Short mmCIF file of C-alpha atoms in Angstrom, two decimals:
data_model
loop_
_atom_site.label_atom_id
_atom_site.label_comp_id
_atom_site.label_asym_id
_atom_site.label_seq_id
_atom_site.Cartn_x
_atom_site.Cartn_y
_atom_site.Cartn_z
CA MET A 1 -3.04 13.73 14.41
CA ARG A 2 -6.09 11.61 14.89
CA GLY A 3 -8.43 10.15 12.35
CA LEU A 4 -6.90 7.18 10.52
CA THR A 5 -7.14 4.51 13.19
CA ASN A 6 -9.91 2.60 11.47
CA LEU A 7 -8.88 3.22 7.86
CA LYS A 8 -9.48 0.08 5.79
CA PHE A 9 -6.97 -0.96 3.16
CA LEU A 10 -8.06 -3.69 0.78
CA THR A 11 -6.52 -5.08 -2.37
CA VAL A 12 -5.24 -8.29 -3.82
CA PRO A 13 -1.74 -9.73 -3.50
CA VAL A 14 -0.30 -10.85 -6.83
CA TYR A 15 2.73 -11.27 -8.94
CA CYS A 16 5.89 -10.60 -11.05
CA LEU A 17 9.65 -10.84 -10.97
CA PHE A 18 11.67 -11.00 -7.79
CA SER A 19 14.64 -8.68 -7.48
CA LEU A 20 17.95 -10.37 -6.80
CA CYS A 21 20.55 -7.65 -6.37
CA VAL A 22 23.42 -6.36 -4.27
CA HIS A 23 22.48 -3.96 -1.49
CA ALA A 24 23.34 -0.42 -2.52
CA PHE A 25 23.23 0.89 1.03
CA GLU A 26 22.44 -0.29 4.55
CA PHE A 27 20.63 1.60 7.25
CA GLU A 28 22.80 2.79 10.10
CA ASP A 29 21.48 1.70 13.50
CA VAL A 30 21.40 4.54 16.01
CA THR A 31 19.69 5.22 19.32
CA PRO A 32 16.50 7.28 19.26
CA GLU A 33 18.32 10.01 21.20
CA GLU A 34 20.92 10.36 18.43
CA VAL A 35 18.22 11.52 16.01
CA GLY A 36 16.16 13.52 18.51
CA PHE A 37 13.68 11.03 19.97
CA SER A 38 13.04 9.63 23.43
CA SER A 39 13.54 5.87 23.90
CA GLU A 40 11.24 5.92 26.91
CA LYS A 41 8.36 7.49 24.98
CA LEU A 42 8.81 5.10 22.06
CA SER A 43 8.59 2.05 24.31
CA SER A 44 4.78 2.10 24.26
CA ILE A 45 4.84 1.12 20.56
CA GLN A 46 6.01 -2.40 21.35
CA ASP A 47 3.39 -2.63 24.09
CA ARG A 48 0.68 -1.97 21.51
CA PHE A 49 1.78 -4.77 19.22
CA ASP A 50 2.57 -7.20 22.03
CA ALA A 51 -1.04 -6.74 23.20
CA LEU A 52 -2.35 -8.02 19.88
CA TYR A 53 0.24 -10.77 19.59
CA GLU A 54 -0.21 -12.10 23.12
CA ASP A 55 -3.98 -12.07 22.70
CA GLY A 56 -3.49 -14.36 19.68
CA ARG A 57 -4.85 -11.92 17.08
CA ILE A 58 -1.79 -11.49 14.83
CA PRO A 59 0.75 -14.23 13.97
CA ASN A 60 3.82 -12.01 14.22
CA TYR A 61 4.91 -8.42 13.71
CA ALA A 62 7.82 -6.19 12.79
CA ILE A 63 8.07 -2.42 12.96
CA GLY A 64 10.89 -0.10 11.97
CA LEU A 65 11.33 3.66 12.44
CA TYR A 66 13.80 5.62 10.36
CA SER A 67 15.21 9.09 9.95
CA GLY A 68 16.97 9.48 6.63
CA ASN A 69 19.40 6.58 6.31
CA LYS A 70 19.32 5.92 10.06
CA ARG A 71 17.19 3.26 11.76
CA PHE A 72 16.41 4.37 15.30
CA TYR A 73 13.80 1.81 16.37
CA ALA A 74 13.27 -1.82 15.37
CA LYS A 75 11.11 -4.44 17.05
CA SER A 76 9.80 -7.81 15.91
CA ARG A 77 8.22 -10.88 17.43
CA GLY A 78 6.91 -14.25 16.35
CA LYS A 79 7.75 -16.70 13.60
CA THR A 80 6.90 -17.06 9.93
CA GLU A 81 4.49 -19.83 10.91
CA ILE A 82 2.75 -20.43 14.21
CA GLY A 83 4.40 -23.38 15.90
CA GLY A 84 7.36 -23.40 13.53
CA GLY A 85 9.20 -21.55 10.81
CA GLU A 86 11.84 -18.87 11.19
CA ILE A 87 11.89 -16.00 13.66
CA VAL A 88 10.63 -12.91 11.87
CA ASP A 89 12.78 -9.81 11.53
CA LEU A 90 13.00 -6.73 9.34
CA ASP A 91 14.13 -8.85 6.38
CA THR A 92 11.25 -11.37 6.52
CA ILE A 93 9.22 -11.38 3.29
CA TYR A 94 5.58 -10.29 3.48
CA PRO A 95 2.82 -9.55 0.94
CA PHE A 96 2.45 -5.77 0.74
CA ALA A 97 -0.85 -5.72 -1.19
CA SER A 98 -1.98 -2.12 -1.77
CA MET A 99 1.38 -0.77 -0.61
CA THR A 100 2.40 -1.75 -4.14
CA LYS A 101 0.43 1.23 -5.45
CA PRO A 102 2.78 4.01 -4.24
CA ILE A 103 5.84 2.31 -5.76
CA ALA A 104 4.02 1.65 -9.04
CA SER A 105 2.95 5.30 -9.02
CA THR A 106 6.59 6.31 -8.55
CA ALA A 107 7.35 4.42 -11.78
CA ILE A 108 4.75 6.59 -13.52
CA MET A 109 6.30 9.72 -11.99
CA LEU A 110 9.64 8.63 -13.45
CA LEU A 111 8.05 8.52 -16.91
CA ILE A 112 6.62 12.00 -16.32
CA GLU A 113 10.05 13.25 -15.25
CA GLU A 114 11.55 11.81 -18.43
CA GLY A 115 8.95 13.62 -20.55
CA LYS A 116 7.25 10.43 -21.73
CA LEU A 117 3.96 11.22 -19.99
CA THR A 118 2.14 14.14 -18.41
CA LEU A 119 -0.64 14.24 -15.84
CA ASP A 120 -2.96 15.32 -18.67
CA THR A 121 -2.06 12.45 -21.01
CA LYS A 122 -5.27 10.71 -22.05
CA LEU A 123 -5.68 6.98 -21.50
CA SER A 124 -7.00 6.69 -25.06
CA GLU A 125 -3.58 7.65 -26.43
CA TYR A 126 -2.44 4.16 -25.42
CA TYR A 127 -5.79 2.37 -25.31
CA PRO A 128 -8.10 3.96 -27.93
CA GLU A 129 -11.04 1.86 -26.74
CA PHE A 130 -11.40 4.25 -23.77
CA LYS A 131 -12.01 7.32 -25.94
CA ASN A 132 -15.80 7.26 -25.61
CA MET A 133 -16.94 5.86 -22.27
CA PHE A 134 -20.36 5.70 -20.64
CA VAL A 135 -21.16 6.26 -16.96
CA ALA A 136 -23.60 4.27 -14.84
CA PRO A 137 -24.09 6.78 -12.00
CA GLY A 138 -23.28 5.18 -8.66
CA GLY A 139 -22.44 1.94 -10.44
CA SER A 140 -26.11 1.05 -10.92
CA PHE A 141 -27.36 -0.55 -14.14
CA GLU A 142 -30.87 0.62 -13.18
CA THR A 143 -29.95 4.23 -13.94
CA THR A 144 -29.80 5.91 -17.34
CA PHE A 145 -26.29 5.70 -18.72
CA GLU A 146 -24.59 9.00 -19.49
CA GLU A 147 -21.81 9.84 -21.91
CA ALA A 148 -18.62 10.61 -19.98
CA LYS A 149 -18.07 14.37 -19.82
CA ARG A 150 -14.41 13.96 -20.71
CA GLU A 151 -11.73 11.35 -21.19
CA ILE A 152 -9.73 9.62 -18.46
CA THR A 153 -6.25 11.05 -17.86
CA VAL A 154 -3.09 9.84 -16.12
CA LYS A 155 -3.93 12.17 -13.23
CA ASP A 156 -7.33 10.49 -12.86
CA LEU A 157 -5.65 7.09 -12.73
CA LEU A 158 -3.06 8.18 -10.17
CA THR A 159 -5.73 9.61 -7.87
CA HIS A 160 -8.49 6.97 -8.29
CA THR A 161 -10.81 9.54 -9.83
CA SER A 162 -11.03 7.70 -13.16
CA GLY A 163 -14.52 6.31 -12.61
CA PHE A 164 -13.22 2.74 -12.32
CA THR A 165 -13.89 0.69 -9.19
CA TYR A 166 -12.79 -2.64 -7.64
CA GLN A 167 -14.53 -5.96 -7.21
CA THR A 168 -17.11 -6.23 -4.45
CA SER A 169 -14.65 -8.18 -2.27
CA VAL A 170 -12.48 -5.08 -2.11
CA THR A 171 -14.31 -1.74 -2.22
CA GLY A 172 -16.38 -2.16 -5.40
CA GLN A 173 -19.67 -0.37 -5.91
CA GLY A 174 -22.96 -1.55 -7.36
CA ASP A 175 -23.64 -3.50 -10.52
CA VAL A 176 -20.42 -2.28 -12.07
CA ALA A 177 -18.40 -3.99 -9.33
CA LYS A 178 -20.44 -7.17 -9.73
CA GLN A 179 -19.50 -7.18 -13.41
CA TYR A 180 -15.85 -6.94 -12.33
CA ASP A 181 -16.56 -10.00 -10.14
CA ASP A 182 -18.05 -12.00 -12.99
CA LEU A 183 -15.17 -11.20 -15.32
CA GLN A 184 -12.46 -11.58 -12.63
CA LEU A 185 -10.97 -8.30 -13.80
CA PHE A 186 -7.29 -8.06 -12.83
CA PHE A 187 -7.79 -11.00 -10.43
CA GLU A 188 -7.16 -13.82 -12.91
CA ARG A 189 -3.39 -13.68 -13.33
CA GLU A 190 -2.45 -17.17 -14.37
CA THR A 191 -3.22 -16.97 -18.09
CA THR A 192 -4.96 -13.66 -18.90
CA PRO A 193 -2.52 -10.93 -20.02
CA LEU A 194 -2.77 -7.38 -18.74
CA ASP A 195 -3.90 -5.90 -22.06
CA GLN A 196 -6.80 -8.35 -22.21
CA HIS A 197 -8.01 -7.26 -18.77
CA ILE A 198 -7.75 -3.62 -19.83
CA ALA A 199 -9.64 -4.26 -23.06
CA THR A 200 -12.43 -5.95 -21.11
CA LEU A 201 -12.51 -3.05 -18.66
CA SER A 202 -13.19 -0.63 -21.52
CA GLN A 203 -16.51 -2.41 -22.20
CA ILE A 204 -17.90 -1.76 -18.69
CA PRO A 205 -19.48 1.59 -17.76
CA LEU A 206 -17.72 3.90 -15.34
CA LEU A 207 -19.45 4.54 -12.03
CA ALA A 208 -18.68 8.29 -12.11
CA HIS A 209 -17.50 10.93 -14.53
CA PRO A 210 -13.67 11.17 -14.65
CA GLY A 211 -12.27 13.60 -12.09
CA GLU A 212 -15.51 14.10 -10.16
CA SER A 213 -15.22 11.61 -7.29
CA PHE A 214 -12.81 9.23 -5.58
CA ALA A 215 -13.36 5.48 -5.85
CA TYR A 216 -10.58 3.09 -4.87
CA SER A 217 -9.98 1.07 -8.01
CA VAL A 218 -7.98 -0.87 -10.56
CA SER A 219 -6.62 2.43 -11.89
CA VAL A 220 -3.01 1.71 -10.98
CA ASP A 221 -3.13 -1.60 -12.83
CA VAL A 222 -4.26 0.34 -15.90
CA LEU A 223 -1.30 2.69 -15.39
CA SER A 224 1.03 -0.30 -15.51
CA GLY A 225 -0.42 -1.10 -18.94
CA ILE A 226 0.60 2.38 -20.11
CA LEU A 227 4.06 1.86 -18.61
CA GLN A 228 4.41 -1.45 -20.42
CA LYS A 229 3.51 0.16 -23.76
CA ILE A 230 6.00 2.99 -23.25
CA THR A 231 8.93 0.96 -21.94
CA GLY A 232 8.31 -2.47 -23.46
CA MET A 233 8.91 -3.91 -19.98
CA ARG A 234 6.78 -5.63 -17.36
CA LEU A 235 6.26 -3.51 -14.27
CA GLY A 236 8.49 -5.74 -12.15
CA ASP A 237 11.39 -5.50 -14.60
CA TYR A 238 11.08 -1.72 -14.75
CA LEU A 239 10.91 -1.37 -10.97
CA ARG A 240 13.90 -3.66 -10.54
CA LEU A 241 15.94 -1.57 -12.97
CA LYS A 242 14.89 1.86 -11.75
CA ILE A 243 14.21 1.41 -8.03
CA PHE A 244 14.88 -2.02 -6.51
CA GLU A 245 18.47 -2.53 -7.67
CA PRO A 246 19.65 1.07 -7.13
CA LEU A 247 18.24 1.06 -3.58
CA GLY A 248 19.35 -2.49 -2.76
CA MET A 249 15.82 -3.87 -2.36
CA SER A 250 16.96 -7.47 -2.74
CA ASN A 251 13.86 -9.01 -1.14
CA SER A 252 11.36 -7.18 -3.35
CA GLY A 253 9.46 -8.42 -6.37
CA PHE A 254 6.23 -9.94 -7.60
CA TYR A 255 6.90 -13.53 -6.65
CA VAL A 256 8.94 -15.28 -3.97
CA PRO A 257 11.77 -17.42 -5.42
CA PRO A 258 11.73 -21.00 -4.09
CA GLN A 259 15.06 -20.45 -2.34
CA LYS A 260 13.51 -17.61 -0.30
CA ILE A 261 10.19 -19.20 0.55
CA LYS A 262 11.41 -20.12 4.06
CA SER A 263 11.66 -16.40 4.74
CA PHE A 264 8.03 -15.79 3.78
CA ALA A 265 5.54 -15.14 6.56
CA MET A 266 2.48 -17.38 6.16
CA TYR A 267 -1.02 -15.94 5.69
CA TYR A 268 -3.50 -16.01 8.57
CA ARG A 269 -7.13 -15.03 9.09
CA PRO A 270 -9.57 -14.99 12.04
CA LEU A 271 -11.03 -18.28 13.22
CA GLN A 272 -14.71 -18.71 12.43
CA GLY A 273 -16.73 -17.37 15.31
CA SER A 274 -14.05 -14.93 16.44
CA ALA A 275 -14.55 -11.17 16.46
CA SER A 276 -15.64 -9.69 13.15
CA ALA A 277 -13.43 -7.28 11.24
CA ARG A 278 -15.63 -4.38 12.33
CA GLU A 279 -15.53 -5.43 15.99
CA ALA A 280 -11.79 -5.89 15.81
CA MET A 281 -11.28 -2.48 14.25
CA ASN A 282 -13.41 -0.88 16.93
CA SER A 283 -11.71 -2.71 19.79
CA GLY A 284 -8.20 -2.16 18.43
CA PHE A 285 -5.70 -2.50 21.24
CA ASP A 286 -8.12 -3.06 24.08
CA ALA A 287 -6.82 -6.64 24.25
CA PRO A 288 -5.18 -7.23 27.65
CA VAL A 289 -1.44 -7.76 27.84
CA ALA A 290 -0.46 -10.95 29.65
CA GLU A 291 2.94 -10.12 31.06
CA GLY A 292 5.59 -12.68 30.26
CA LYS A 293 3.21 -14.90 28.32
CA SER A 294 5.23 -17.37 26.26
CA ASP A 295 4.33 -18.10 22.65
CA ASP A 296 3.29 -21.68 23.41
CA LYS A 297 0.68 -20.42 25.91
CA ILE A 298 -1.04 -18.04 23.50
CA ASP A 299 -4.69 -18.74 22.74
CA TRP A 300 -4.55 -18.20 18.98
CA LYS A 301 -7.67 -16.68 17.44
CA ILE A 302 -6.39 -17.05 13.89
CA THR A 303 -5.86 -19.85 11.40
CA LYS A 304 -3.91 -20.30 8.17
CA GLY A 305 -5.34 -18.91 4.98
CA GLY A 306 -5.41 -15.37 3.75
CA MET A 307 -8.10 -13.15 2.40
CA PHE A 308 -7.27 -13.92 -1.21
CA THR A 309 -4.83 -16.82 -1.29
CA ASN A 310 -3.17 -19.39 0.94
CA SER A 311 0.37 -19.34 -0.39
CA ALA A 312 3.00 -17.07 -1.88
CA ARG A 313 3.65 -17.08 -5.60
CA THR A 314 6.90 -18.84 -6.52
CA LYS A 315 6.89 -17.92 -10.22
CA PRO A 316 5.70 -14.98 -12.33
CA GLY A 317 2.05 -14.62 -13.20
CA SER A 318 0.61 -13.48 -16.51
CA PHE A 319 1.24 -9.87 -15.45
CA ASP A 320 2.59 -7.89 -12.51
CA SER A 321 -0.16 -6.28 -10.46
CA ALA A 322 0.55 -2.62 -9.80
CA GLY A 323 -2.49 -2.58 -7.55
CA GLY A 324 -1.42 -5.21 -5.05
CA GLY A 325 1.26 -7.65 -6.14
CA LEU A 326 4.44 -6.73 -4.29
CA PHE A 327 6.24 -9.10 -1.96
CA SER A 328 8.88 -7.31 0.06
CA SER A 329 10.50 -6.92 3.47
CA LEU A 330 10.19 -4.14 5.97
CA ASN A 331 13.77 -2.95 5.46
CA ASP A 332 13.36 -3.01 1.68
CA TYR A 333 10.18 -0.96 1.76
CA ALA A 334 11.82 1.45 4.19
CA ARG A 335 14.59 2.01 1.63
CA TYR A 336 11.98 3.17 -0.84
CA CYS A 337 10.31 5.38 1.78
CA ALA A 338 13.68 6.85 2.80
CA MET A 339 14.24 7.91 -0.81
CA ILE A 340 10.89 9.72 -0.83
CA LEU A 341 11.53 11.25 2.62
CA ASN A 342 14.83 12.62 1.32
CA ARG A 343 13.19 14.16 -1.73
CA GLY A 344 14.28 11.56 -4.26
CA GLU A 345 17.77 10.70 -3.05
CA VAL A 346 19.34 8.66 -0.29
CA GLU A 347 23.02 7.96 0.36
CA GLY A 348 23.99 9.61 -2.92
CA ILE A 349 21.55 7.45 -4.93
CA ARG A 350 19.07 9.68 -6.76
CA ILE A 351 15.91 8.04 -8.07
CA LEU A 352 13.66 11.08 -8.61
CA SER A 353 14.32 14.79 -8.89
CA GLU A 354 13.20 16.92 -5.97
CA GLU A 355 10.69 18.64 -8.26
CA THR A 356 9.14 15.29 -9.20
CA VAL A 357 8.88 14.23 -5.54
CA ASN A 358 7.11 17.50 -4.76
CA LEU A 359 4.59 16.71 -7.52
CA HIS A 360 4.32 13.11 -6.28
CA LEU A 361 3.31 14.34 -2.82
CA SER A 362 1.09 17.20 -3.96
CA ASP A 363 -2.65 17.17 -3.41
CA LEU A 364 -3.87 16.25 -6.88
CA THR A 365 -7.51 16.18 -5.76
CA PRO A 366 -8.23 19.86 -4.99
CA GLN A 367 -11.77 19.41 -6.32
CA LEU A 368 -12.60 16.89 -3.59
CA THR A 369 -13.27 17.22 0.12
CA SER A 370 -12.32 14.64 2.75
CA GLU A 371 -15.89 13.36 2.70
CA ASN A 372 -15.27 12.01 -0.82
CA PHE A 373 -12.96 9.39 0.67
CA SER A 374 -15.28 8.17 3.42
CA ARG A 375 -17.31 5.77 1.24
CA ASP A 376 -14.29 3.53 0.71
CA PHE A 377 -12.40 4.18 3.94
CA GLY A 378 -15.01 5.10 6.52
CA ASP A 379 -14.68 7.70 9.24
CA GLY A 380 -10.93 7.11 9.28
CA ALA A 381 -10.68 9.17 6.10
CA SER A 382 -11.27 12.37 8.05
CA PHE A 383 -8.79 15.04 6.91
CA MET A 384 -7.57 12.86 4.04
CA LYS A 385 -6.71 13.91 0.48
CA PHE A 386 -4.81 12.11 -2.28
CA GLY A 387 -1.62 12.80 -4.19
CA GLY A 388 0.26 10.97 -6.91
CA GLY A 389 -0.23 7.53 -5.39
CA TYR A 390 -0.23 8.52 -1.71
CA GLY A 391 -2.88 9.26 0.85
CA ILE A 392 -2.25 12.65 2.46
CA LYS A 393 -3.20 13.07 6.12
CA TYR A 394 -3.76 16.69 7.16
CA GLU A 395 -3.70 17.95 10.74
CA GLY A 396 -7.15 19.43 10.25
CA ASP A 397 -9.62 20.28 7.52
CA PRO A 398 -7.60 20.56 4.28
CA GLY A 399 -10.00 23.24 3.06
CA SER A 400 -9.05 25.52 5.97
CA GLY A 401 -5.37 25.67 5.08
CA SER A 402 -4.34 22.95 7.53
CA ALA A 403 -0.77 21.65 7.29
CA VAL A 404 0.11 18.16 6.07
CA ASP A 405 0.72 15.74 8.92
CA TYR A 406 2.15 12.84 6.88
CA TYR A 407 1.86 10.75 3.70
CA PHE A 408 0.74 7.14 3.98
CA TRP A 409 -0.85 4.00 2.68
CA GLY A 410 -1.54 0.44 3.82
CA GLY A 411 -2.26 -3.06 2.59
CA ALA A 412 -4.87 -5.79 2.98
CA TYR A 413 -2.63 -7.92 5.20
CA ASN A 414 -2.28 -5.32 7.95
CA THR A 415 0.79 -3.58 6.61
CA PHE A 416 1.15 0.18 6.65
CA PHE A 417 3.65 3.01 6.37
CA TRP A 418 3.87 6.75 6.82
CA ILE A 419 6.37 9.38 5.70
CA ASP A 420 6.64 12.63 7.67
CA PRO A 421 9.03 15.06 5.90
CA GLU A 422 8.30 17.90 8.31
CA ASN A 423 9.60 15.93 11.30
CA ASN A 424 12.04 13.83 9.24
CA HIS A 425 10.84 10.35 10.16
CA LEU A 426 9.07 7.41 8.62
CA GLY A 427 7.67 4.14 9.86
CA VAL A 428 6.79 0.77 8.36
CA PHE A 429 4.77 -1.99 10.07
CA VAL A 430 4.16 -5.53 8.81
CA THR A 431 2.30 -8.66 9.79
CA ASN A 432 0.36 -11.15 7.67
CA HIS A 433 -3.28 -11.19 8.72
CA SER A 434 -6.37 -10.49 6.67
CA PRO A 435 -8.78 -8.79 6.60
CA PRO A 436 -7.02 -5.57 7.72
CA GLN A 437 -8.34 -5.23 11.25
CA TYR A 438 -5.45 -3.59 13.05
CA ASN A 439 -4.28 -0.61 11.04
CA ILE A 440 -3.31 1.87 13.73
CA SER A 441 -0.76 3.89 11.78
CA ASP A 442 -2.17 7.17 13.06
CA ASP A 443 -1.77 6.06 16.69
CA ILE A 444 1.81 4.93 16.15
CA GLU A 445 2.77 8.01 14.12
CA GLN A 446 1.42 10.18 16.93
CA ILE A 447 3.52 8.32 19.49
CA VAL A 448 6.60 8.98 17.35
CA ASP A 449 5.73 12.66 17.00
CA LEU A 450 5.26 13.01 20.76
CA ALA A 451 8.57 11.22 21.35
CA ARG A 452 10.53 14.00 19.68
CA VAL A 453 12.84 15.75 22.11
CA LYS A 454 11.91 19.42 22.10
#
């Protein structure tokens, strides 16, 4: 159950349409014991987050644990702004960054279920300019370019094996990533439409042949272009129709309406001179807990201003970023996760067929070993594979027939989630601090597993 403590999740928060809808269902609050967990064993979870909060390293936090439609653990602390704002809770709005990717991938799985796409559909069927691509091995322009061995498919885009990359500020590689920097690919969202970004992308070499290696990338944004061509809808509109409204995700969308901005948790980052991201990831929860320390006595080691922006969007951008644009709340995101945990349906609301969920969660990277993921995610990628938009954490070496431990992903502002169908639980954690220094989803998931009453 170890191995993901230091996993780095980086992407860019962005935009679209905020969902304003009536809640379709509410979680039922129960005690841990009612769903087979020990309250005493779960208590150490709050201790972990209080350690970071009381040491002044995160501005606030909220965590929720769920089993089906039941919420059996919920803790939060802090305010939307240090020294003011509203007290945060499970309905506070946060930027979910790369945790947008699984939901956007679910939209693609819906199109596959409806017979409008397949995993083998070629990108060139919707964007012909990608039919004949070149590869700059390793992303270097100093190498001899090669003709791509085959075309990019939907499966490649879902699994980040397309040969695309990200900008250097995320996980981008080599000269190819620097070209993404220069062109602000998928980052400029005020005036440049999605199709223009995709057209520009087609003119840049791939850094690997499609299907041969994993590189965290803009692939999911490209998928949203395909979705837009098929449905005639922006991603946010499609998600609102197919997922947000049916599940009652009323705080979810790609911008924060002005009337809800008071519920948005402000961005924070480390003060200059404080511990580096690498030091913080290595130290984790070694910060001492000051018992009974009041908020006004905390020595804050953070300041306003996020990794990519200093404020929430209050109106739509030029496109909705499938790669990192979702604003949501913990309870809203848990509704989505509960649907996946329950194989496509929750409280009588079916979003996906069970067969499609099984495909969604399947290892779609059988050609890769866990080592293929370490370049982007470091040693924390041990025992990791990738499915249709989800990271898959195995209990041991996937190549040795090890069982799946859980499905997961995280975001650049220290948000993360996991879904554990085998043990019927899921968890979502949020704060608003970048870069992502305190992703300890594996630690917390292990505490939950060990809290099960045998």
